[in-house]
Structure formats: C-alpha cells, structure tokens
Amino acid sequence: MTPDDIPIGTASRAPRLDDRPLEKRVGLIILATDHTTEVDFRCMVASERIGVYVTRIPYANPVTPENLMKMQPQLTAGAALILPDEPLDAVMYSCTSASVVIGDRQIEAAVQAAKPGVPVVTPTAASVKGLKAVGAKRISILTPYTVETSRPMARYFADLGFRIDRFTCLGLTDDREMARISHDEIAAFAEEATAPQSDALFISCTAVRAAEVAPRIEKTIGKPVVSSNLATAWACLRLCGDATARPELGTLMTKPYLEG
C-alpha cells in the first residue's frame, strides 16, 4: 500500500472549542536585544491560567535618549502582532528608560491604537505604583545607565513627588552587557546604592536580572526593593486577577494593585 492508498476519514463531528486556550493573556513588547524579560515573566507570570505572548521590536545600542526615542514608531505595529485581532488582558512595553523618554501616555496610546482598550503597563508607571504600594516616599535609585540617560529618570520620579536620597548609575551603554551583570554584583551595588533614610530601593532596567535577587537584597538592606521587571510582573498578575501573595519573590508581591 502506498501513502496515497491509506484511507483517511473525517470525524463524525467538529471538535468543541474552549473560549481561549488559557484564561488570561499578557502581551509583551520587548526589545530585539532583550535577554531578561521573557525569562522573568516565564518564572513570575506564566501559569496554567495565564499565557504570556511576546513580540520583539527593532532596537540598536547604545542606550541613549535618542536611540530610545526611535522605538516609538514601532510600538503600534509590534502590539498588532501579538495574537492579531484577539483581545489581551494586558500589554507590557519592556523598556524602562524608553518609557521615561517616550512617555507613559504616549506608549499607552500607541499600543491601544492596535489593541483598543487594553490595559497598558510600562516599567516606569508600574514601578511608581509599586513604590507607593510598599509605602515609599523617599527612595534610592540604581540604574545601569550613563548619567545622560539617568538624568531624565531622576526628573521622572522627582516630578511624581518622590524624594530621591541617592541616585547611582553604573555607566553602561549596551543593554546586552546590562543583562550580564551577575546576581552578586547586582546585590553588591544595590547595598551601596541604598541611602539609610530611604523607604525603598528602585532598581531600573528590564535587562538587569534584579527581580531574581530582590528578596536577597531586601534582607541585606532591610527595605523593600522594586525593580522594573518585578513591578511589571506584579502589575500584570494583578490585572489578570491574580492577587496571590508570593513573599518569596519580595515584598511587592504581597501587595495589592490599585488601578488608576
């Protein structure tokens, strides 16, 4: 018998379909060079209930305000590629420094042009909510960026009413190198960057693997730690209705999320 002679029949009925393969959908718009966000979201967000769906947009180093701004025209097209014509429960744009330069509202508008009405999460806005959730008014900030790229971020948090006690940057310009900062180095620099009078430490950059060591840093400095990926994961979980306290991931993951 040849393959063409094998009888192939059609089932007696069409299969029943679930409304969705998974109950909730989180879309990620990440940089082409990103090594970290997908890994963090797989560990902290993805589950049998929540699916995480990723698209990448072009990005060219070095990390400068000018290069960061160049991503803005790509956001709508990137969002449109995430499960086209299907609704999402949240979309997260994964670049902290670009969120400062482009603007949270501009990012929201660009994403919603492709996905109308979807809640849009940025690392900056999520981190502000996270810092408020842990009761922080005075903060220390650690970034991997240069002073030039860090300056707009300092203004962003100061303009939103936070007292910045100490701001430390590491002077890197390549986000691929930022992703290679070891856990031990992140912890060491975090301790050095924390002012005694601060209520919390914010560690910027979605490339930096800070979420993995946030609980360890908290034990050392005795204060809550909010990192870019920890904040966005927390926000996306809460927007998907997951209010489970997960203290093993840090203080923030025990807090409720207030929309608006």
Tab-separated table of C-alpha atoms in Angstrom:
chain	number	residue	atom	x	y	z
A	1	MET	CA	0.000	0.000	0.000
A	2	THR	CA	1.365	3.418	-0.931
A	3	PRO	CA	0.754	6.546	1.172
A	4	ASP	CA	-1.791	7.677	-1.371
A	5	ASP	CA	-3.780	4.467	-0.773
A	6	ILE	CA	-4.106	4.968	3.009
A	7	PRO	CA	-7.764	5.678	3.816
A	8	ILE	CA	-8.260	8.974	5.696
A	9	GLY	CA	-11.658	9.627	7.195
A	10	THR	CA	-13.297	12.730	8.689
A	11	ALA	CA	-14.508	12.658	12.306
A	12	SER	CA	-18.217	12.353	12.918
A	13	ARG	CA	-18.403	15.905	14.286
A	14	ALA	CA	-16.397	19.098	14.689
A	15	PRO	CA	-14.464	19.450	17.965
A	16	ARG	CA	-15.850	21.615	20.742
A	17	LEU	CA	-13.682	24.683	21.302
A	18	ASP	CA	-12.807	26.488	24.511
A	19	ASP	CA	-13.248	30.240	24.506
A	20	ARG	CA	-9.462	30.596	24.920
A	21	PRO	CA	-6.548	28.163	25.213
A	22	LEU	CA	-5.705	29.937	28.514
A	23	GLU	CA	-7.998	32.084	30.627
A	24	LYS	CA	-5.820	35.242	30.610
A	25	ARG	CA	-3.441	36.735	28.051
A	26	VAL	CA	-0.495	39.044	28.696
A	27	GLY	CA	1.292	40.550	25.711
A	28	LEU	CA	4.929	41.649	25.932
A	29	ILE	CA	6.582	44.143	23.603
A	30	ILE	CA	10.294	43.707	24.147
A	31	LEU	CA	13.496	44.910	22.530
A	32	ALA	CA	15.198	42.765	19.894
A	33	THR	CA	18.257	42.683	22.176
A	34	ASP	CA	16.406	41.729	25.389
A	35	HIS	CA	17.787	38.688	27.262
A	36	THR	CA	15.831	39.012	30.505
A	37	THR	CA	12.133	39.918	30.273
A	38	GLU	CA	10.872	36.656	28.802
A	39	VAL	CA	12.772	34.652	31.386
A	40	ASP	CA	11.428	36.742	34.270
A	41	PHE	CA	7.840	36.602	33.021
A	42	ARG	CA	8.053	32.854	32.466
A	43	CYS	CA	9.072	32.481	36.120
A	44	MET	CA	6.787	35.076	37.703
A	45	VAL	CA	3.695	35.409	35.482
A	46	ALA	CA	3.123	32.463	33.137
A	47	SER	CA	0.972	29.647	34.512
A	48	GLU	CA	-1.730	27.171	33.566
A	49	ARG	CA	-4.137	30.116	33.794
A	50	ILE	CA	-2.088	32.989	32.333
A	51	GLY	CA	-0.401	32.906	28.941
A	52	VAL	CA	2.456	35.248	28.049
A	53	TYR	CA	2.795	36.185	24.363
A	54	VAL	CA	5.843	38.060	23.087
A	55	THR	CA	6.729	40.290	20.163
A	56	ARG	CA	10.106	41.959	19.581
A	57	ILE	CA	10.751	45.369	18.034
A	58	PRO	CA	13.960	46.731	16.499
A	59	TYR	CA	16.479	48.376	18.792
A	60	ALA	CA	20.085	49.425	18.280
A	61	ASN	CA	22.588	50.160	21.039
A	62	PRO	CA	23.976	52.325	22.585
A	63	VAL	CA	21.358	53.228	25.198
A	64	THR	CA	20.896	56.945	24.658
A	65	PRO	CA	17.776	59.124	24.814
A	66	GLU	CA	17.950	59.491	21.019
A	67	ASN	CA	18.078	55.749	20.335
A	68	LEU	CA	15.382	55.049	22.895
A	69	MET	CA	13.020	57.526	21.246
A	70	LYS	CA	13.432	55.729	17.904
A	71	MET	CA	11.322	52.840	19.206
A	72	GLN	CA	8.126	54.877	19.475
A	73	PRO	CA	7.048	54.398	15.809
A	74	GLN	CA	7.416	50.610	16.217
A	75	LEU	CA	5.031	50.215	19.136
A	76	THR	CA	1.709	50.033	17.306
A	77	ALA	CA	2.950	47.518	14.742
A	78	GLY	CA	4.554	45.456	17.499
A	79	ALA	CA	1.348	45.349	19.520
A	80	ALA	CA	-0.664	44.363	16.435
A	81	LEU	CA	1.476	41.232	16.000
A	82	ILE	CA	0.503	39.816	19.413
A	83	LEU	CA	-2.371	37.418	18.695
A	84	PRO	CA	-3.790	39.604	15.877
A	85	ASP	CA	-7.438	40.622	16.225
A	86	GLU	CA	-7.753	38.894	19.614
A	87	PRO	CA	-8.199	40.737	22.917
A	88	LEU	CA	-5.496	40.789	25.571
A	89	ASP	CA	-5.800	41.351	29.320
A	90	ALA	CA	-2.648	43.481	29.491
A	91	VAL	CA	0.194	44.620	27.254
A	92	MET	CA	3.575	45.480	28.752
A	93	TYR	CA	6.229	47.503	26.946
A	94	SER	CA	9.516	46.344	28.379
A	95	CYS	CA	11.934	49.259	28.423
A	96	THR	CA	12.247	51.498	31.465
A	97	SER	CA	14.485	54.214	30.082
A	98	ALA	CA	12.456	54.457	26.867
A	99	SER	CA	9.251	54.737	28.893
A	100	VAL	CA	10.719	57.857	30.506
A	101	VAL	CA	11.856	59.348	27.190
A	102	ILE	CA	8.759	58.473	25.140
A	103	GLY	CA	6.243	58.910	27.953
A	104	ASP	CA	3.801	56.515	29.615
A	105	ARG	CA	0.728	58.069	27.988
A	106	GLN	CA	2.292	58.103	24.530
A	107	ILE	CA	3.157	54.416	24.876
A	108	GLU	CA	-0.369	53.645	26.020
A	109	ALA	CA	-1.829	55.478	23.010
A	110	ALA	CA	0.483	53.702	20.573
A	111	VAL	CA	-0.355	50.245	21.945
A	112	GLN	CA	-4.088	50.929	22.145
A	113	ALA	CA	-4.085	52.003	18.504
A	114	ALA	CA	-3.575	48.303	17.762
A	115	LYS	CA	-5.287	46.834	20.833
A	116	PRO	CA	-8.145	49.214	21.747
A	117	GLY	CA	-8.972	49.425	25.429
A	118	VAL	CA	-6.241	47.054	26.635
A	119	PRO	CA	-4.561	47.985	29.941
A	120	VAL	CA	-1.005	49.082	29.092
A	121	VAL	CA	1.815	48.532	31.581
A	122	THR	CA	5.155	50.349	31.442
A	123	PRO	CA	8.058	49.690	33.806
A	124	THR	CA	8.007	53.304	34.962
A	125	ALA	CA	4.293	53.538	35.752
A	126	ALA	CA	4.293	50.055	37.318
A	127	SER	CA	7.301	50.953	39.465
A	128	VAL	CA	5.601	54.121	40.682
A	129	LYS	CA	2.563	52.070	41.683
A	130	GLY	CA	4.855	49.507	43.276
A	131	LEU	CA	6.775	52.080	45.304
A	132	LYS	CA	3.519	53.572	46.525
A	133	ALA	CA	2.201	50.088	47.350
A	134	VAL	CA	5.165	49.461	49.662
A	135	GLY	CA	4.670	52.875	51.274
A	136	ALA	CA	7.781	54.565	49.869
A	137	LYS	CA	8.079	58.335	49.753
A	138	ARG	CA	11.852	58.611	49.980
A	139	ILE	CA	13.750	56.364	47.587
A	140	SER	CA	17.182	55.406	46.381
A	141	ILE	CA	17.655	54.532	42.703
A	142	LEU	CA	20.174	52.256	40.985
A	143	THR	CA	20.431	52.210	37.173
A	144	PRO	CA	22.883	50.553	34.792
A	145	TYR	CA	22.842	53.615	32.507
A	146	THR	CA	25.080	56.608	31.944
A	147	VAL	CA	24.440	59.913	33.692
A	148	GLU	CA	22.928	61.266	30.450
A	149	THR	CA	20.316	58.504	30.309
A	150	SER	CA	19.753	58.516	34.087
A	151	ARG	CA	19.003	62.244	34.325
A	152	PRO	CA	15.508	62.050	32.725
A	153	MET	CA	14.675	59.178	35.088
A	154	ALA	CA	15.637	61.244	38.115
A	155	ARG	CA	13.334	64.001	36.892
A	156	TYR	CA	10.529	61.491	36.253
A	157	PHE	CA	10.433	60.226	39.834
A	158	ALA	CA	11.074	63.633	41.392
A	159	ASP	CA	8.238	65.181	39.376
A	160	LEU	CA	5.904	62.496	40.740
A	161	GLY	CA	6.682	63.536	44.308
A	162	PHE	CA	9.373	61.077	45.393
A	163	ARG	CA	12.300	62.337	47.439
A	164	ILE	CA	15.441	60.845	45.889
A	165	ASP	CA	18.033	60.384	48.614
A	166	ARG	CA	20.664	58.709	46.449
A	167	PHE	CA	20.919	58.031	42.705
A	168	THR	CA	23.635	55.669	41.446
A	169	CYS	CA	24.324	54.714	37.835
A	170	LEU	CA	26.794	52.122	36.508
A	171	GLY	CA	27.744	53.881	33.275
A	172	LEU	CA	26.874	51.114	30.789
A	173	THR	CA	25.579	51.833	27.276
A	174	ASP	CA	24.792	48.340	25.924
A	175	ASP	CA	21.693	46.562	27.206
A	176	ARG	CA	23.268	43.181	26.419
A	177	GLU	CA	26.021	43.976	28.916
A	178	MET	CA	23.403	45.135	31.408
A	179	ALA	CA	21.867	41.650	31.195
A	180	ARG	CA	25.247	40.123	32.025
A	181	ILE	CA	25.674	41.875	35.382
A	182	SER	CA	25.884	38.973	37.815
A	183	HIS	CA	23.475	38.447	40.683
A	184	ASP	CA	26.265	39.010	43.176
A	185	GLU	CA	27.217	42.288	41.537
A	186	ILE	CA	23.611	43.472	41.452
A	187	ALA	CA	23.299	42.730	45.170
A	188	ALA	CA	26.585	44.461	45.986
A	189	PHE	CA	25.755	47.607	44.026
A	190	ALA	CA	22.225	47.638	45.461
A	191	GLU	CA	23.562	47.709	49.006
A	192	GLU	CA	25.965	50.512	48.107
A	193	ALA	CA	23.213	52.486	46.334
A	194	THR	CA	20.746	52.471	49.239
A	195	ALA	CA	20.673	55.542	51.452
A	196	PRO	CA	19.871	54.786	55.138
A	197	GLN	CA	16.987	57.260	55.211
A	198	SER	CA	15.230	55.873	52.109
A	199	ASP	CA	11.994	53.888	52.411
A	200	ALA	CA	12.786	51.642	49.417
A	201	LEU	CA	15.258	50.959	46.622
A	202	PHE	CA	14.285	51.095	42.946
A	203	ILE	CA	16.489	49.161	40.515
A	204	SER	CA	15.881	50.251	36.939
A	205	CYS	CA	16.164	48.443	33.604
A	206	THR	CA	14.295	45.435	32.270
A	207	ALA	CA	17.608	43.972	31.080
A	208	VAL	CA	19.039	43.805	34.609
A	209	ARG	CA	18.339	40.498	36.388
A	210	ALA	CA	17.345	42.230	39.616
A	211	ALA	CA	13.972	40.540	40.132
A	212	GLU	CA	15.739	37.253	40.847
A	213	VAL	CA	17.740	38.735	43.716
A	214	ALA	CA	15.236	41.267	45.100
A	215	PRO	CA	14.385	39.145	48.182
A	216	ARG	CA	18.085	38.665	48.914
A	217	ILE	CA	18.711	42.412	48.640
A	218	GLU	CA	15.757	43.172	50.910
A	219	LYS	CA	17.266	41.008	53.638
A	220	THR	CA	20.536	42.904	53.344
A	221	ILE	CA	19.217	46.477	53.251
A	222	GLY	CA	16.137	45.955	55.414
A	223	LYS	CA	13.883	47.778	52.940
A	224	PRO	CA	11.554	46.862	50.075
A	225	VAL	CA	13.093	46.536	46.617
A	226	VAL	CA	11.174	47.409	43.470
A	227	SER	CA	12.786	46.501	40.148
A	228	SER	CA	11.488	47.123	36.649
A	229	ASN	CA	10.568	43.505	35.889
A	230	LEU	CA	9.310	42.796	39.380
A	231	ALA	CA	6.961	45.777	39.125
A	232	THR	CA	5.641	44.925	35.670
A	233	ALA	CA	5.150	41.254	36.566
A	234	TRP	CA	3.260	42.303	39.704
A	235	ALA	CA	1.089	44.712	37.705
A	236	CYS	CA	0.296	42.147	35.003
A	237	LEU	CA	-0.591	39.472	37.549
A	238	ARG	CA	-2.933	41.813	39.371
A	239	LEU	CA	-4.557	42.969	36.101
A	240	CYS	CA	-5.216	39.293	35.350
A	241	GLY	CA	-6.987	38.922	38.686
A	242	ASP	CA	-4.159	37.054	40.422
A	243	ALA	CA	-3.894	38.558	43.910
A	244	THR	CA	-1.860	35.693	45.370
A	245	ALA	CA	0.736	36.852	47.884
A	246	ARG	CA	4.167	35.472	46.950
A	247	PRO	CA	6.579	36.702	49.621
A	248	GLU	CA	9.344	34.502	48.233
A	249	LEU	CA	9.510	36.976	45.312
A	250	GLY	CA	9.809	40.024	47.552
A	251	THR	CA	7.690	42.498	49.493
A	252	LEU	CA	5.977	43.938	46.417
A	253	MET	CA	4.464	40.573	45.513
A	254	THR	CA	2.494	40.623	48.748
A	255	LYS	CA	0.776	43.942	47.960
A	256	PRO	CA	-2.500	44.777	46.213
A	257	TYR	CA	-2.507	46.767	42.982
A	258	LEU	CA	-4.578	49.931	42.779
A	259	GLU	CA	-5.657	50.873	39.266
A	260	GLY	CA	-5.844	54.472	38.125
